Amino acid sequence: MSTQRYKCMIQYDGTNYVGYQIQKNGISVQEVIQKALKKMFKGQKILIEASGRTDSGVHALGQVIHFECPANIEPIHLQRALNSLLPADISIKHTERVSDEFHSRFHAKGKKYMYRVDLNRFADPFKRLYTLHHPYRIDLVKLQQALDKLVGEHDFTSFCSTKTIKEDKVRTVYQAKYEMDEEKNELVFTFVGNGFLYNMVRIFVGTCLQIADGLKEPEEIDRLFEVKDRNEAGPTASGKGLYLVEVYYDNQFLEKLEKRTSPPWPMKK
Amino acid sequence: MSTQRYKCMIQYDGTNYVGYQIQKNGISVQEVIQKALKKMFKGQKILIEASGRTDSGVHALGQVIHFECPANIEPIHLQRALNSLLPADISIKHTERVSDEFHSRFHAKGKKYMYRVDLNRFADPFKRLYTLHHPYRIDLVKLQQALDKLVGEHDFTSFCSTKTIKEDKVRTVYQAKYEMDEEKNELVFTFVGNGFLYNMVRIFVGTCLQIADGLKEPEEIDRLFEVKDRNEAGPTASGKGLYLVEVYYDNQFLEKLEKRTSPPWPMKK
């Protein structure tokens, strides 16, 4: 029987999951989607592949997965059926047929992440699962300088969890910027790169906030590129503030990126 | 020893609570705050009073409570200490000293509620605890007509849970309107009144959505005022879309209300 490969863009609230990937210690997003597919296809096991993992508590606005279906179904029908079987914290937002060659991880050319920081003095109860609470005065000029230093091709060993199995720690960051959402009193980071190492965005945020707090100077980033030691960088910021926003499969996204990152002052909305 | 009375404005995400008021079947907001006060005052039991109950899953952006403190503490110090003892889904936003006469429930002159409805075709994972998902085409002209009929002094027996113990079902609704948040694809109701019966706002929303869906005509509201029977009205809309926004303690809020409710068309932001 011939099969059909599908690509789906999915969103999830990562709060109740041990992360994207199947693990022994709890329920993962992958496991839940595979169970829904199994139910749909009468007990047939279907493996899904994603653009990459996300950690426990990390959210996705645009994760991409692919899988082989034993039947050739209209994408919108497949999507509706799957959504009706999935819990409310996971949603399939877009579905399309792709060729058997397409691979969500191997063919990814780049990714965009967002990280939300709640600057309110007293933490907002509605943001507790969706932002890092950081009620301190921050130096936006230094923050901008630090972010500018992250852009480019670098060896990011200092910004990568030692638990990684990847040998090559060289990646290119195309964009590292912040915006101030003054209405919500939030600092929102955006990072775009050709690939991100294990915990890389969270260590970027932990280190940049140290610099914004005045605990370190922006030149710390240069030193971290030199020393190549995870222990020298800032803490791994909480997973709950992190969102996988988009996965790019061709290089058009590079043309759309602004040349400069962000201005060294808060942007009015 | 003399005591000092405090008034606090509090926010909470109602998701993990059986409601505001202490109950046997689970953890309530009241219980959690009283435990924090007890810890703060070395085992002394302090009873808190609120402007009113909120149901299971219902949220508050501006609930008001009051209580007697065995010590006269600077309001901001009391607030900081309490917030440090409270879980992240409850937050004290404002604290002030009040006279021993002040009562958060008896002195309330009015209340404002909001109800959020997610109109997206596929439910948004990040809104599942904070909105009602209602992915149907709605008739905004009929919705407006229904809302207009709710405004004024009426006997709201048909819009009140039969579980109520209150005899007098006459209340005044000062404002009943909707706004379309087109960015979020949300329908947002606002209700302002001198008091609301048990489940009243949720039955308003359940009934108004039936009318907006074309299942009933706006004149249904007139009929419901006549029949005075809860069973004749629409369903009680889910608690998770409901927010207690503000409690008013003087009549100035009446002057600020717009005369007309909302226009019979979506408002651009």
Short mmCIF file of C-alpha atoms in Angstrom, two decimals, chain B:
data_model
loop_
_atom_site.label_atom_id
_atom_site.label_comp_id
_atom_site.label_asym_id
_atom_site.label_seq_id
_atom_site.Cartn_x
_atom_site.Cartn_y
_atom_site.Cartn_z
CA MET B 1 -4.33 45.02 71.21
CA SER B 2 -5.70 47.30 68.54
CA THR B 3 -6.10 46.00 65.02
CA GLN B 4 -5.91 47.63 61.63
CA ARG B 5 -8.26 46.91 58.72
CA TYR B 6 -6.80 46.56 55.21
CA LYS B 7 -8.40 46.54 51.79
CA CYS B 8 -6.57 44.68 49.00
CA MET B 9 -7.14 44.47 45.29
CA ILE B 10 -6.18 40.99 44.15
CA GLN B 11 -5.77 39.08 40.89
CA TYR B 12 -5.97 35.36 40.38
CA ASP B 13 -5.93 32.73 37.71
CA GLY B 14 -8.89 30.62 38.81
CA THR B 15 -7.85 27.50 36.89
CA ASN B 16 -6.56 25.53 39.86
CA TYR B 17 -9.20 26.57 42.40
CA VAL B 18 -12.70 25.38 43.28
CA GLY B 19 -13.61 29.07 43.37
CA TYR B 20 -13.01 32.04 45.61
CA GLN B 21 -14.84 30.79 48.69
CA ILE B 22 -13.74 28.07 51.09
CA GLN B 23 -15.34 24.73 50.24
CA LYS B 24 -14.87 21.15 51.32
CA ASN B 25 -14.23 19.73 47.86
CA GLY B 26 -10.95 21.44 47.04
CA ILE B 27 -8.61 24.37 47.41
CA SER B 28 -10.08 27.87 47.26
CA VAL B 29 -8.50 31.28 46.80
CA GLN B 30 -9.78 32.39 50.21
CA GLU B 31 -8.18 29.43 51.95
CA VAL B 32 -4.80 30.04 50.33
CA ILE B 33 -4.76 33.73 51.29
CA GLN B 34 -5.90 32.97 54.85
CA LYS B 35 -3.10 30.40 55.16
CA ALA B 36 -0.56 32.99 54.02
CA LEU B 37 -1.89 35.48 56.61
CA LYS B 38 -1.80 32.83 59.32
CA LYS B 39 1.84 32.08 58.48
CA MET B 40 2.65 35.77 58.51
CA PHE B 41 1.02 36.31 61.91
CA LYS B 42 2.48 33.26 63.61
CA GLY B 43 -0.52 30.99 63.65
CA GLN B 44 -3.14 33.62 64.35
CA LYS B 45 -6.24 32.94 62.26
CA ILE B 46 -7.35 35.89 60.12
CA LEU B 47 -10.65 35.75 58.27
CA ILE B 48 -10.84 37.55 54.94
CA GLU B 49 -14.00 38.87 53.34
CA ALA B 50 -14.40 39.49 49.62
CA SER B 51 -16.73 41.56 47.43
CA GLY B 52 -18.35 38.27 46.46
CA ARG B 53 -17.65 34.71 45.34
CA THR B 54 -16.27 33.65 42.02
CA ASP B 55 -16.93 30.13 40.72
CA SER B 56 -14.52 27.34 39.90
CA GLY B 57 -12.21 28.30 37.03
CA VAL B 58 -13.34 31.96 37.08
CA HIS B 59 -10.55 34.55 37.06
CA ALA B 60 -10.15 37.90 38.79
CA LEU B 61 -8.35 41.00 37.57
CA GLY B 62 -9.69 43.17 40.37
CA GLN B 63 -11.33 41.23 43.19
CA VAL B 64 -11.44 43.20 46.47
CA ILE B 65 -10.96 41.72 49.94
CA HIS B 66 -10.62 43.13 53.44
CA PHE B 67 -9.35 41.79 56.75
CA GLU B 68 -8.23 42.81 60.24
CA CYS B 69 -4.53 42.72 60.98
CA PRO B 70 -3.20 42.27 64.52
CA ALA B 71 -0.45 44.76 63.65
CA ASN B 72 -0.36 48.13 61.92
CA ILE B 73 2.03 47.51 59.03
CA GLU B 74 2.92 49.75 56.09
CA PRO B 75 0.57 48.62 53.29
CA ILE B 76 3.38 48.02 50.78
CA HIS B 77 5.29 45.91 53.32
CA LEU B 78 2.21 43.86 54.08
CA GLN B 79 1.66 43.40 50.33
CA ARG B 80 5.24 42.31 49.66
CA ALA B 81 5.23 39.85 52.55
CA LEU B 82 1.91 38.36 51.48
CA ASN B 83 2.94 38.06 47.83
CA SER B 84 6.09 36.23 48.84
CA LEU B 85 3.94 33.67 50.69
CA LEU B 86 1.28 33.27 47.99
CA PRO B 87 1.48 30.89 45.04
CA ALA B 88 2.18 32.43 41.62
CA ASP B 89 -1.45 32.23 40.51
CA ILE B 90 -2.66 34.69 43.18
CA SER B 91 -1.24 38.20 43.46
CA ILE B 92 -2.00 41.19 45.68
CA LYS B 93 -1.92 44.22 43.38
CA HIS B 94 -2.84 47.04 45.75
CA THR B 95 -3.13 47.40 49.53
CA GLU B 96 -4.42 50.25 51.67
CA ARG B 97 -5.48 50.93 55.22
CA VAL B 98 -9.24 51.42 55.63
CA SER B 99 -11.50 52.35 58.53
CA ASP B 100 -13.10 49.63 60.65
CA GLU B 101 -16.38 50.53 58.92
CA PHE B 102 -15.28 49.43 55.47
CA HIS B 103 -16.76 46.17 54.17
CA SER B 104 -15.74 44.76 50.78
CA ARG B 105 -19.12 43.12 50.17
CA PHE B 106 -21.67 45.33 51.90
CA HIS B 107 -20.21 48.57 50.56
CA ALA B 108 -19.79 47.47 46.93
CA LYS B 109 -21.88 49.75 44.69
CA GLY B 110 -21.21 47.93 41.45
CA LYS B 111 -19.10 45.41 39.60
CA LYS B 112 -17.62 44.95 36.19
CA TYR B 113 -17.22 41.55 34.55
CA MET B 114 -15.56 40.56 31.28
CA TYR B 115 -16.17 37.38 29.31
CA ARG B 116 -13.75 36.25 26.56
CA VAL B 117 -14.84 34.08 23.63
CA ASP B 118 -12.26 32.57 21.25
CA LEU B 119 -13.72 32.59 17.73
CA ASN B 120 -10.79 30.81 16.05
CA ARG B 121 -11.73 27.77 14.00
CA PHE B 122 -9.18 25.62 15.79
CA ALA B 123 -8.91 26.41 19.49
CA ASP B 124 -5.77 28.26 20.55
CA PRO B 125 -3.77 26.09 23.04
CA PHE B 126 -2.79 29.22 24.97
CA LYS B 127 -6.40 30.31 25.45
CA ARG B 128 -7.88 27.00 26.54
CA LEU B 129 -8.01 28.04 30.22
CA TYR B 130 -8.89 31.68 29.56
CA THR B 131 -11.66 31.75 26.95
CA LEU B 132 -14.71 29.85 25.77
CA HIS B 133 -14.06 28.32 22.34
CA HIS B 134 -16.96 29.14 20.04
CA PRO B 135 -15.88 28.71 16.40
CA TYR B 136 -19.20 29.68 14.81
CA ARG B 137 -20.39 32.50 12.61
CA ILE B 138 -22.25 34.97 14.80
CA ASP B 139 -24.85 37.63 14.02
CA LEU B 140 -23.52 40.79 15.61
CA VAL B 141 -26.66 42.83 14.97
CA LYS B 142 -28.82 40.35 16.88
CA LEU B 143 -26.18 40.07 19.58
CA GLN B 144 -26.30 43.84 20.05
CA GLN B 145 -30.09 43.81 20.24
CA ALA B 146 -30.01 41.09 22.90
CA LEU B 147 -27.40 42.96 24.96
CA ASP B 148 -29.40 46.19 24.77
CA LYS B 149 -32.40 44.38 26.23
CA LEU B 150 -30.41 43.24 29.27
CA VAL B 151 -29.60 46.82 30.29
CA GLY B 152 -31.80 48.34 32.98
CA GLU B 153 -33.56 47.26 36.16
CA HIS B 154 -35.09 43.82 35.74
CA ASP B 155 -36.06 40.70 37.64
CA PHE B 156 -33.26 38.36 36.55
CA THR B 157 -34.78 35.11 37.89
CA SER B 158 -34.37 33.41 34.49
CA PHE B 159 -30.68 34.33 34.51
CA CYS B 160 -29.87 33.01 37.95
CA SER B 161 -28.86 29.55 39.10
CA THR B 162 -31.62 27.80 41.01
CA LYS B 163 -28.98 27.05 43.66
CA THR B 164 -29.09 30.66 44.84
CA ILE B 165 -30.33 31.48 48.32
CA LYS B 166 -31.17 35.09 47.45
CA GLU B 167 -34.85 36.04 47.45
CA ASP B 168 -34.66 39.36 45.64
CA LYS B 169 -33.75 38.80 41.98
CA VAL B 170 -34.05 42.42 40.90
CA ARG B 171 -30.77 43.97 39.78
CA THR B 172 -29.72 46.85 37.54
CA VAL B 173 -27.42 46.26 34.58
CA TYR B 174 -25.77 49.55 33.62
CA GLN B 175 -23.78 48.29 30.68
CA ALA B 176 -23.90 45.17 28.50
CA LYS B 177 -21.66 45.37 25.45
CA TYR B 178 -19.29 43.44 23.26
CA GLU B 179 -16.12 44.29 21.42
CA MET B 180 -14.39 42.35 18.67
CA ASP B 181 -10.68 41.98 19.24
CA GLU B 182 -9.80 41.26 15.64
CA GLU B 183 -6.11 40.71 16.30
CA LYS B 184 -6.89 37.87 18.70
CA ASN B 185 -10.12 36.88 16.91
CA GLU B 186 -11.97 37.19 20.20
CA LEU B 187 -15.41 38.40 21.17
CA VAL B 188 -15.16 40.20 24.50
CA PHE B 189 -18.26 40.95 26.56
CA THR B 190 -18.41 43.57 29.30
CA PHE B 191 -21.16 43.71 31.92
CA VAL B 192 -21.48 46.40 34.57
CA GLY B 193 -24.22 46.28 37.18
CA ASN B 194 -25.11 47.09 40.76
CA GLY B 195 -24.87 43.39 41.60
CA PHE B 196 -24.93 40.03 39.89
CA LEU B 197 -26.81 36.90 40.90
CA TYR B 198 -25.29 33.44 41.02
CA ASN B 199 -24.12 32.47 37.47
CA MET B 200 -25.87 35.54 36.03
CA VAL B 201 -23.05 36.68 33.72
CA ARG B 202 -22.43 33.13 32.50
CA ILE B 203 -26.15 32.66 31.71
CA PHE B 204 -26.17 36.06 29.95
CA VAL B 205 -23.31 34.84 27.74
CA GLY B 206 -24.85 31.40 27.13
CA THR B 207 -28.16 33.01 26.14
CA CYS B 208 -26.64 35.81 24.05
CA LEU B 209 -24.52 33.30 22.09
CA GLN B 210 -27.65 31.28 21.28
CA ILE B 211 -29.16 34.47 19.87
CA ALA B 212 -25.94 35.38 18.02
CA ASP B 213 -25.89 31.86 16.56
CA GLY B 214 -29.43 32.34 15.20
CA LEU B 215 -30.98 29.67 17.47
CA LYS B 216 -33.16 32.26 19.21
CA GLU B 217 -34.33 35.79 18.44
CA PRO B 218 -33.35 38.86 20.51
CA GLU B 219 -36.98 39.03 21.73
CA GLU B 220 -36.20 35.85 23.67
CA ILE B 221 -34.72 38.15 26.33
CA ASP B 222 -38.12 39.88 26.83
CA ARG B 223 -39.78 36.49 27.14
CA LEU B 224 -37.21 35.34 29.71
CA PHE B 225 -37.89 38.43 31.85
CA GLU B 226 -41.58 37.41 31.73
CA VAL B 227 -41.37 33.69 32.47
CA LYS B 228 -38.91 33.96 35.38
CA ASP B 229 -37.65 30.42 34.87
CA ARG B 230 -33.98 29.46 34.75
CA ASN B 231 -34.73 26.40 32.61
CA GLU B 232 -35.96 28.59 29.77
CA ALA B 233 -32.70 30.54 29.37
CA GLY B 234 -29.53 29.43 27.56
CA PRO B 235 -26.76 27.32 29.06
CA THR B 236 -24.36 28.55 31.74
CA ALA B 237 -21.23 29.43 29.74
CA SER B 238 -17.99 27.91 31.04
CA GLY B 239 -16.38 29.65 34.02
CA LYS B 240 -12.95 29.84 32.40
CA GLY B 241 -13.96 32.71 30.08
CA LEU B 242 -15.16 34.90 32.98
CA TYR B 243 -13.17 37.65 34.74
CA LEU B 244 -14.17 39.84 37.69
CA VAL B 245 -12.58 43.07 36.46
CA GLU B 246 -13.46 45.73 39.02
CA VAL B 247 -15.49 46.41 42.15
CA TYR B 248 -16.80 49.95 42.67
CA TYR B 249 -17.22 51.52 46.09
CA ASP B 250 -18.67 54.87 45.10
CA ASN B 251 -21.03 55.91 42.33
CA GLN B 252 -18.48 57.77 40.22
CA PHE B 253 -18.20 54.78 37.91
CA LEU B 254 -21.74 55.48 36.68
CA GLU B 255 -20.71 58.82 35.24
CA LYS B 256 -17.88 57.22 33.29
CA LEU B 257 -20.07 54.62 31.58
CA GLU B 258 -20.89 55.33 27.96
CA LYS B 259 -24.59 55.99 27.40
CA ARG B 260 -24.90 53.56 24.51
CA THR B 261 -23.49 50.08 24.88
CA SER B 262 -21.68 48.95 21.75
CA PRO B 263 -22.23 49.62 18.06
CA PRO B 264 -23.82 46.80 16.08
CA TRP B 265 -20.63 46.21 14.11
CA PRO B 266 -17.10 45.04 15.02
CA MET B 267 -14.89 47.83 16.33
CA LYS B 268 -11.49 48.29 14.76
CA LYS B 269 -8.80 48.50 17.40
#
